Amino acid sequence: MSPPTHDVVIVGAGIAGIVCAIELLDQGKRVLLLDRDQPDQIGGLARRSFGGMFAVDTPEQRRMGIRDNTALALADWQSFAEFDAGARWPQRWARAYVGQCTEHMYWWLRGKGIRFLPMPNWVERGQFTPGNSLPRFHMVWGTGKKLAETLIGHLQQHRNVGLLDLRFGQCVNGLLRDGERVTGCHGIDETSGRPFTAHAETTVVAAGGINGNLERVRNNWHSDWGTPPEILLNGSHRFADGTLHDAAAAAGAQITHLDKMWNYAAGVHHYAPSQPLAGLSLVPPRSALWLNWRGERIGPQPLVSGFDTRELVSQVCRQPRQYSWQLMNRRIALKELAVSGAEHNPSIRDESRLGLLRDLLFGNRWLVDTLIEKCIDVVVARTLPELVERMNALQGDDAVELATVEREVHQYDARVVQPERFQNDEQLRRIAFLRRYRGDRLRTCKRQPILDGKALPLIAIREFIISRKSLGGIQTDLASRALDAAGKPIDGLYAIGEAAGFGGGGVHGLRALEGTFLGGCVLTARAAAAALGGRNLLDH
């Protein structure tokens, strides 16, 4: 066997890989960090994300009068997760995350220079299953781009940067073994086309999940969702293809809960795609009508975002055609429509307080106009007959029925204009509840009819299920060591971030409370580095 030339090889330079490398350099270890992408894409999917982080009992919460605690947060997590009986390590990771995310994720990031918006968002409140009792979604000021660039800066300017070997264009497709021990990895240098091997005392898999591979997504589709949709968009990283899951499994690692995924119901085709079927994930307007393929309001519980993302996906997947329409007017779109990620939130991304204030007061005109102009799934008209005609033209049939759409819109508008005490509609009740929290009131219309002559034109958006994140993965203990089928650590192998299902091979269970993905990357990475330094970060 060749002698190891590095103490640790990390496969994947996303947030998890970067954090782990920083912590290992702190210990003076020799680190080889391999990534398949190009240097300007270091940071992975996180650099394009909103940058939301789930944390408990923070200064931002306290300033808003939010009295949070770990017992309440854990109860919410366990409720939403609906863990199966055999999910021992996911449950242990859930307790560790909730109990220690503020100390070991939030404050660690604050110490690195990360700041958060002063008002936490309240997402995943729960619909039929209780979710977040309180707002816990802390937005990074600067989005995921700022998060990634800040941590990349710490990595590149580290006092021990001479111990770091950072290589790009490295497609890792297998692990090296000496008996039962993992001793490194092998793959292809896609720049030169030559094979390579990398030997190390320890190998850390940080290569993401499976959701960038739509074939794997379909093969692991959860039974609750029936059959996969005919059209499924890709909102994950193009290299998150599950290759390292296969490599870990070949080395004896247990792969669990791959049918648990965090997909979204409101995906549209990306107007500047970087991969086949690339999609954008919309933050769906709460005051829009969510309709099925014929123009019927999906129900009986109307679809409203902010309560249970998985239930939205389930409802759309139950339709005979597994796509949907959201119908709104320009006023609703300006105030409520958003697209997840740094790219479409320039005011927050560029840390422009004036721009953010402008967007809150007058709406994000740039975003709405960009989608209308460039996104093929958006149609606009002055009247309902014209809008329905354009919806059908887009779909290439006559599936959307004008009489049905007119009935749904007129019935809804009639309820909107009733005095508030008589507004007997579940969507309106939920909007009223959302508006009781200041963070949602700023971004949610009050009693806005669809057919409002002062709010035209009408807008319809065709939306598809979009693949996003893997909630399952390589099973790990609280030190991020990969475990075999008997629950024993595999010598020399660790897994972190999405590759590990954000901890334990599925820390979220069935549903995620949002903001726990980036946080899971940080915690699992720090836990691995701490273990390699001979200490425990998390309670065992």
JSON list of C-alpha atoms in Angstrom, two decimals, residues 49-209:
[
{"chain": "A", "resi": 49, "resn": "SER", "atom": "CA", "xyz": [-29.07, 29.54, -1.81]},
{"chain": "A", "resi": 50, "resn": "PHE", "atom": "CA", "xyz": [-31.22, 31.91, 0.23]},
{"chain": "A", "resi": 51, "resn": "GLY", "atom": "CA", "xyz": [-28.92, 31.23, 3.16]},
{"chain": "A", "resi": 52, "resn": "GLY", "atom": "CA", "xyz": [-31.53, 30.41, 5.80]},
{"chain": "A", "resi": 53, "resn": "MET", "atom": "CA", "xyz": [-30.31, 28.85, 9.05]},
{"chain": "A", "resi": 54, "resn": "PHE", "atom": "CA", "xyz": [-32.44, 27.18, 11.73]},
{"chain": "A", "resi": 55, "resn": "ALA", "atom": "CA", "xyz": [-31.34, 28.21, 15.22]},
{"chain": "A", "resi": 56, "resn": "VAL", "atom": "CA", "xyz": [-32.92, 28.24, 18.67]},
{"chain": "A", "resi": 57, "resn": "ASP", "atom": "CA", "xyz": [-33.00, 31.06, 21.26]},
{"chain": "A", "resi": 58, "resn": "THR", "atom": "CA", "xyz": [-30.92, 33.60, 19.35]},
{"chain": "A", "resi": 59, "resn": "PRO", "atom": "CA", "xyz": [-30.46, 37.35, 19.85]},
{"chain": "A", "resi": 60, "resn": "GLU", "atom": "CA", "xyz": [-32.60, 37.95, 16.75]},
{"chain": "A", "resi": 61, "resn": "GLN", "atom": "CA", "xyz": [-35.42, 35.92, 18.25]},
{"chain": "A", "resi": 62, "resn": "ARG", "atom": "CA", "xyz": [-35.20, 37.65, 21.61]},
{"chain": "A", "resi": 63, "resn": "ARG", "atom": "CA", "xyz": [-35.27, 41.12, 20.06]},
{"chain": "A", "resi": 64, "resn": "MET", "atom": "CA", "xyz": [-38.51, 40.11, 18.30]},
{"chain": "A", "resi": 65, "resn": "GLY", "atom": "CA", "xyz": [-40.03, 38.92, 21.58]},
{"chain": "A", "resi": 66, "resn": "ILE", "atom": "CA", "xyz": [-39.72, 35.25, 20.55]},
{"chain": "A", "resi": 67, "resn": "ARG", "atom": "CA", "xyz": [-39.12, 33.07, 23.59]},
{"chain": "A", "resi": 68, "resn": "ASP", "atom": "CA", "xyz": [-37.72, 29.85, 22.17]},
{"chain": "A", "resi": 69, "resn": "ASN", "atom": "CA", "xyz": [-36.11, 26.85, 23.85]},
{"chain": "A", "resi": 70, "resn": "THR", "atom": "CA", "xyz": [-34.63, 23.51, 22.87]},
{"chain": "A", "resi": 71, "resn": "ALA", "atom": "CA", "xyz": [-37.43, 21.41, 24.38]},
{"chain": "A", "resi": 72, "resn": "LEU", "atom": "CA", "xyz": [-40.05, 23.16, 22.24]},
{"chain": "A", "resi": 73, "resn": "ALA", "atom": "CA", "xyz": [-37.85, 23.05, 19.13]},
{"chain": "A", "resi": 74, "resn": "LEU", "atom": "CA", "xyz": [-37.15, 19.34, 19.58]},
{"chain": "A", "resi": 75, "resn": "ALA", "atom": "CA", "xyz": [-40.88, 18.59, 20.02]},
{"chain": "A", "resi": 76, "resn": "ASP", "atom": "CA", "xyz": [-41.58, 20.48, 16.78]},
{"chain": "A", "resi": 77, "resn": "TRP", "atom": "CA", "xyz": [-38.79, 18.63, 14.97]},
{"chain": "A", "resi": 78, "resn": "GLN", "atom": "CA", "xyz": [-39.96, 15.21, 16.13]},
{"chain": "A", "resi": 79, "resn": "SER", "atom": "CA", "xyz": [-43.56, 16.01, 15.23]},
{"chain": "A", "resi": 80, "resn": "PHE", "atom": "CA", "xyz": [-42.66, 17.04, 11.70]},
{"chain": "A", "resi": 81, "resn": "ALA", "atom": "CA", "xyz": [-40.14, 14.22, 11.23]},
{"chain": "A", "resi": 82, "resn": "GLU", "atom": "CA", "xyz": [-42.50, 11.35, 12.08]},
{"chain": "A", "resi": 83, "resn": "PHE", "atom": "CA", "xyz": [-39.41, 9.18, 12.60]},
{"chain": "A", "resi": 84, "resn": "ASP", "atom": "CA", "xyz": [-39.83, 5.49, 11.90]},
{"chain": "A", "resi": 85, "resn": "ALA", "atom": "CA", "xyz": [-39.06, 3.04, 14.69]},
{"chain": "A", "resi": 86, "resn": "GLY", "atom": "CA", "xyz": [-35.63, 2.11, 13.35]},
{"chain": "A", "resi": 87, "resn": "ALA", "atom": "CA", "xyz": [-34.34, 5.68, 12.94]},
{"chain": "A", "resi": 88, "resn": "ARG", "atom": "CA", "xyz": [-31.98, 5.53, 15.91]},
{"chain": "A", "resi": 89, "resn": "TRP", "atom": "CA", "xyz": [-29.17, 7.69, 14.54]},
{"chain": "A", "resi": 90, "resn": "PRO", "atom": "CA", "xyz": [-31.44, 10.26, 12.84]},
{"chain": "A", "resi": 91, "resn": "GLN", "atom": "CA", "xyz": [-33.20, 10.77, 16.17]},
{"chain": "A", "resi": 92, "resn": "ARG", "atom": "CA", "xyz": [-29.91, 11.15, 18.04]},
{"chain": "A", "resi": 93, "resn": "TRP", "atom": "CA", "xyz": [-28.74, 13.67, 15.44]},
{"chain": "A", "resi": 94, "resn": "ALA", "atom": "CA", "xyz": [-32.03, 15.56, 15.76]},
{"chain": "A", "resi": 95, "resn": "ARG", "atom": "CA", "xyz": [-31.53, 15.91, 19.51]},
{"chain": "A", "resi": 96, "resn": "ALA", "atom": "CA", "xyz": [-27.92, 16.98, 18.98]},
{"chain": "A", "resi": 97, "resn": "TYR", "atom": "CA", "xyz": [-28.82, 19.50, 16.28]},
{"chain": "A", "resi": 98, "resn": "VAL", "atom": "CA", "xyz": [-31.61, 21.19, 18.22]},
{"chain": "A", "resi": 99, "resn": "GLY", "atom": "CA", "xyz": [-29.67, 21.19, 21.46]},
{"chain": "A", "resi": 100, "resn": "GLN", "atom": "CA", "xyz": [-26.39, 22.49, 20.07]},
{"chain": "A", "resi": 101, "resn": "CYS", "atom": "CA", "xyz": [-27.04, 24.28, 16.76]},
{"chain": "A", "resi": 102, "resn": "THR", "atom": "CA", "xyz": [-26.96, 27.71, 18.37]},
{"chain": "A", "resi": 103, "resn": "GLU", "atom": "CA", "xyz": [-23.64, 27.16, 20.14]},
{"chain": "A", "resi": 104, "resn": "HIS", "atom": "CA", "xyz": [-21.81, 25.17, 17.48]},
{"chain": "A", "resi": 105, "resn": "MET", "atom": "CA", "xyz": [-23.37, 26.56, 14.29]},
{"chain": "A", "resi": 106, "resn": "TYR", "atom": "CA", "xyz": [-24.92, 30.00, 14.87]},
{"chain": "A", "resi": 107, "resn": "TRP", "atom": "CA", "xyz": [-22.25, 31.45, 17.16]},
{"chain": "A", "resi": 108, "resn": "TRP", "atom": "CA", "xyz": [-19.43, 29.76, 15.24]},
{"chain": "A", "resi": 109, "resn": "LEU", "atom": "CA", "xyz": [-20.65, 31.49, 12.07]},
{"chain": "A", "resi": 110, "resn": "ARG", "atom": "CA", "xyz": [-21.06, 34.77, 13.92]},
{"chain": "A", "resi": 111, "resn": "GLY", "atom": "CA", "xyz": [-17.43, 34.41, 14.96]},
{"chain": "A", "resi": 112, "resn": "LYS", "atom": "CA", "xyz": [-16.48, 34.05, 11.30]},
{"chain": "A", "resi": 113, "resn": "GLY", "atom": "CA", "xyz": [-18.18, 37.33, 10.41]},
{"chain": "A", "resi": 114, "resn": "ILE", "atom": "CA", "xyz": [-21.62, 36.10, 9.30]},
{"chain": "A", "resi": 115, "resn": "ARG", "atom": "CA", "xyz": [-24.58, 38.31, 10.21]},
{"chain": "A", "resi": 116, "resn": "PHE", "atom": "CA", "xyz": [-28.30, 37.63, 9.97]},
{"chain": "A", "resi": 117, "resn": "LEU", "atom": "CA", "xyz": [-31.34, 39.72, 9.08]},
{"chain": "A", "resi": 118, "resn": "PRO", "atom": "CA", "xyz": [-32.96, 41.05, 12.26]},
{"chain": "A", "resi": 119, "resn": "MET", "atom": "CA", "xyz": [-36.32, 39.32, 11.71]},
{"chain": "A", "resi": 120, "resn": "PRO", "atom": "CA", "xyz": [-36.37, 35.48, 11.56]},
{"chain": "A", "resi": 121, "resn": "ASN", "atom": "CA", "xyz": [-38.80, 34.01, 9.03]},
{"chain": "A", "resi": 122, "resn": "TRP", "atom": "CA", "xyz": [-41.58, 31.71, 10.15]},
{"chain": "A", "resi": 123, "resn": "VAL", "atom": "CA", "xyz": [-41.73, 28.76, 7.75]},
{"chain": "A", "resi": 124, "resn": "GLU", "atom": "CA", "xyz": [-43.02, 25.18, 7.99]},
{"chain": "A", "resi": 125, "resn": "ARG", "atom": "CA", "xyz": [-45.58, 26.05, 10.66]},
{"chain": "A", "resi": 126, "resn": "GLY", "atom": "CA", "xyz": [-47.37, 22.80, 9.95]},
{"chain": "A", "resi": 127, "resn": "GLN", "atom": "CA", "xyz": [-50.76, 22.10, 8.45]},
{"chain": "A", "resi": 128, "resn": "PHE", "atom": "CA", "xyz": [-52.12, 18.71, 9.47]},
{"chain": "A", "resi": 129, "resn": "THR", "atom": "CA", "xyz": [-48.91, 17.91, 11.38]},
{"chain": "A", "resi": 130, "resn": "PRO", "atom": "CA", "xyz": [-47.56, 20.52, 13.82]},
{"chain": "A", "resi": 131, "resn": "GLY", "atom": "CA", "xyz": [-44.29, 22.13, 12.66]},
{"chain": "A", "resi": 132, "resn": "ASN", "atom": "CA", "xyz": [-42.39, 25.22, 13.78]},
{"chain": "A", "resi": 133, "resn": "SER", "atom": "CA", "xyz": [-44.19, 26.71, 16.77]},
{"chain": "A", "resi": 134, "resn": "LEU", "atom": "CA", "xyz": [-42.07, 29.86, 16.45]},
{"chain": "A", "resi": 135, "resn": "PRO", "atom": "CA", "xyz": [-39.98, 31.67, 13.81]},
{"chain": "A", "resi": 136, "resn": "ARG", "atom": "CA", "xyz": [-36.50, 30.09, 13.60]},
{"chain": "A", "resi": 137, "resn": "PHE", "atom": "CA", "xyz": [-35.36, 30.67, 9.99]},
{"chain": "A", "resi": 138, "resn": "HIS", "atom": "CA", "xyz": [-32.44, 33.10, 10.21]},
{"chain": "A", "resi": 139, "resn": "MET", "atom": "CA", "xyz": [-31.53, 34.66, 6.85]},
{"chain": "A", "resi": 140, "resn": "VAL", "atom": "CA", "xyz": [-27.85, 35.37, 6.24]},
{"chain": "A", "resi": 141, "resn": "TRP", "atom": "CA", "xyz": [-27.38, 39.04, 5.37]},
{"chain": "A", "resi": 142, "resn": "GLY", "atom": "CA", "xyz": [-25.85, 38.53, 1.94]},
{"chain": "A", "resi": 143, "resn": "THR", "atom": "CA", "xyz": [-27.61, 35.18, 1.26]},
{"chain": "A", "resi": 144, "resn": "GLY", "atom": "CA", "xyz": [-25.78, 31.90, 0.75]},
{"chain": "A", "resi": 145, "resn": "LYS", "atom": "CA", "xyz": [-23.34, 33.73, -1.50]},
{"chain": "A", "resi": 146, "resn": "LYS", "atom": "CA", "xyz": [-22.05, 35.72, 1.46]},
{"chain": "A", "resi": 147, "resn": "LEU", "atom": "CA", "xyz": [-21.94, 32.59, 3.61]},
{"chain": "A", "resi": 148, "resn": "ALA", "atom": "CA", "xyz": [-19.91, 30.72, 1.00]},
{"chain": "A", "resi": 149, "resn": "GLU", "atom": "CA", "xyz": [-17.55, 33.58, 0.18]},
{"chain": "A", "resi": 150, "resn": "THR", "atom": "CA", "xyz": [-16.89, 34.33, 3.85]},
{"chain": "A", "resi": 151, "resn": "LEU", "atom": "CA", "xyz": [-15.98, 30.72, 4.63]},
{"chain": "A", "resi": 152, "resn": "ILE", "atom": "CA", "xyz": [-13.95, 30.40, 1.43]},
{"chain": "A", "resi": 153, "resn": "GLY", "atom": "CA", "xyz": [-12.03, 33.49, 2.53]},
{"chain": "A", "resi": 154, "resn": "HIS", "atom": "CA", "xyz": [-11.27, 31.90, 5.89]},
{"chain": "A", "resi": 155, "resn": "LEU", "atom": "CA", "xyz": [-10.08, 28.77, 4.11]},
{"chain": "A", "resi": 156, "resn": "GLN", "atom": "CA", "xyz": [-7.86, 30.53, 1.58]},
{"chain": "A", "resi": 157, "resn": "GLN", "atom": "CA", "xyz": [-6.37, 32.90, 4.14]},
{"chain": "A", "resi": 158, "resn": "HIS", "atom": "CA", "xyz": [-5.89, 30.32, 6.87]},
{"chain": "A", "resi": 159, "resn": "ARG", "atom": "CA", "xyz": [-2.62, 30.56, 8.76]},
{"chain": "A", "resi": 160, "resn": "ASN", "atom": "CA", "xyz": [-2.00, 26.91, 7.81]},
{"chain": "A", "resi": 161, "resn": "VAL", "atom": "CA", "xyz": [-3.09, 27.23, 4.19]},
{"chain": "A", "resi": 162, "resn": "GLY", "atom": "CA", "xyz": [0.25, 25.69, 3.17]},
{"chain": "A", "resi": 163, "resn": "LEU", "atom": "CA", "xyz": [-1.12, 22.39, 4.50]},
{"chain": "A", "resi": 164, "resn": "LEU", "atom": "CA", "xyz": [-4.11, 22.59, 2.11]},
{"chain": "A", "resi": 165, "resn": "ASP", "atom": "CA", "xyz": [-4.07, 21.00, -1.34]},
{"chain": "A", "resi": 166, "resn": "LEU", "atom": "CA", "xyz": [-7.22, 22.19, -3.17]},
{"chain": "A", "resi": 167, "resn": "ARG", "atom": "CA", "xyz": [-7.89, 20.60, -6.55]},
{"chain": "A", "resi": 168, "resn": "PHE", "atom": "CA", "xyz": [-10.76, 21.15, -9.01]},
{"chain": "A", "resi": 169, "resn": "GLY", "atom": "CA", "xyz": [-12.05, 19.11, -11.93]},
{"chain": "A", "resi": 170, "resn": "GLN", "atom": "CA", "xyz": [-11.61, 15.94, -9.84]},
{"chain": "A", "resi": 171, "resn": "CYS", "atom": "CA", "xyz": [-14.33, 13.34, -10.48]},
{"chain": "A", "resi": 172, "resn": "VAL", "atom": "CA", "xyz": [-14.07, 10.88, -7.60]},
{"chain": "A", "resi": 173, "resn": "ASN", "atom": "CA", "xyz": [-15.79, 7.60, -8.44]},
{"chain": "A", "resi": 174, "resn": "GLY", "atom": "CA", "xyz": [-14.52, 5.15, -5.84]},
{"chain": "A", "resi": 175, "resn": "LEU", "atom": "CA", "xyz": [-12.79, 4.61, -2.51]},
{"chain": "A", "resi": 176, "resn": "LEU", "atom": "CA", "xyz": [-9.46, 2.91, -1.87]},
{"chain": "A", "resi": 177, "resn": "ARG", "atom": "CA", "xyz": [-9.37, 0.14, 0.72]},
{"chain": "A", "resi": 178, "resn": "ASP", "atom": "CA", "xyz": [-6.81, -1.91, 2.57]},
{"chain": "A", "resi": 179, "resn": "GLY", "atom": "CA", "xyz": [-8.80, -4.77, 4.02]},
{"chain": "A", "resi": 180, "resn": "GLU", "atom": "CA", "xyz": [-11.68, -3.22, 5.97]},
{"chain": "A", "resi": 181, "resn": "ARG", "atom": "CA", "xyz": [-10.04, 0.20, 6.19]},
{"chain": "A", "resi": 182, "resn": "VAL", "atom": "CA", "xyz": [-10.72, 3.03, 3.73]},
{"chain": "A", "resi": 183, "resn": "THR", "atom": "CA", "xyz": [-7.40, 4.57, 2.71]},
{"chain": "A", "resi": 184, "resn": "GLY", "atom": "CA", "xyz": [-8.37, 7.24, 0.20]},
{"chain": "A", "resi": 185, "resn": "CYS", "atom": "CA", "xyz": [-10.14, 7.59, -3.11]},
{"chain": "A", "resi": 186, "resn": "HIS", "atom": "CA", "xyz": [-9.66, 7.36, -6.86]},
{"chain": "A", "resi": 187, "resn": "GLY", "atom": "CA", "xyz": [-11.16, 8.97, -9.91]},
{"chain": "A", "resi": 188, "resn": "ILE", "atom": "CA", "xyz": [-10.57, 10.94, -13.10]},
{"chain": "A", "resi": 189, "resn": "ASP", "atom": "CA", "xyz": [-9.02, 14.36, -13.47]},
{"chain": "A", "resi": 190, "resn": "GLU", "atom": "CA", "xyz": [-11.55, 15.80, -15.93]},
{"chain": "A", "resi": 191, "resn": "THR", "atom": "CA", "xyz": [-9.16, 18.55, -17.01]},
{"chain": "A", "resi": 192, "resn": "SER", "atom": "CA", "xyz": [-6.44, 16.17, -18.21]},
{"chain": "A", "resi": 193, "resn": "GLY", "atom": "CA", "xyz": [-8.53, 13.04, -18.61]},
{"chain": "A", "resi": 194, "resn": "ARG", "atom": "CA", "xyz": [-6.03, 11.09, -16.50]},
{"chain": "A", "resi": 195, "resn": "PRO", "atom": "CA", "xyz": [-6.94, 8.78, -13.61]},
{"chain": "A", "resi": 196, "resn": "PHE", "atom": "CA", "xyz": [-5.71, 9.64, -10.13]},
{"chain": "A", "resi": 197, "resn": "THR", "atom": "CA", "xyz": [-5.50, 8.10, -6.68]},
{"chain": "A", "resi": 198, "resn": "ALA", "atom": "CA", "xyz": [-5.36, 9.99, -3.40]},
{"chain": "A", "resi": 199, "resn": "HIS", "atom": "CA", "xyz": [-4.12, 8.25, -0.26]},
{"chain": "A", "resi": 200, "resn": "ALA", "atom": "CA", "xyz": [-4.96, 9.53, 3.22]},
{"chain": "A", "resi": 201, "resn": "GLU", "atom": "CA", "xyz": [-5.35, 8.37, 6.79]},
{"chain": "A", "resi": 202, "resn": "THR", "atom": "CA", "xyz": [-9.01, 9.43, 6.68]},
{"chain": "A", "resi": 203, "resn": "THR", "atom": "CA", "xyz": [-11.52, 10.02, 3.87]},
{"chain": "A", "resi": 204, "resn": "VAL", "atom": "CA", "xyz": [-14.47, 12.38, 4.36]},
{"chain": "A", "resi": 205, "resn": "VAL", "atom": "CA", "xyz": [-17.36, 12.20, 1.89]},
{"chain": "A", "resi": 206, "resn": "ALA", "atom": "CA", "xyz": [-18.93, 15.63, 1.39]},
{"chain": "A", "resi": 207, "resn": "ALA", "atom": "CA", "xyz": [-20.19, 15.17, -2.16]},
{"chain": "A", "resi": 208, "resn": "GLY", "atom": "CA", "xyz": [-23.87, 16.06, -1.66]},
{"chain": "A", "resi": 209, "resn": "GLY", "atom": "CA", "xyz": [-26.95, 13.93, -2.15]}
]
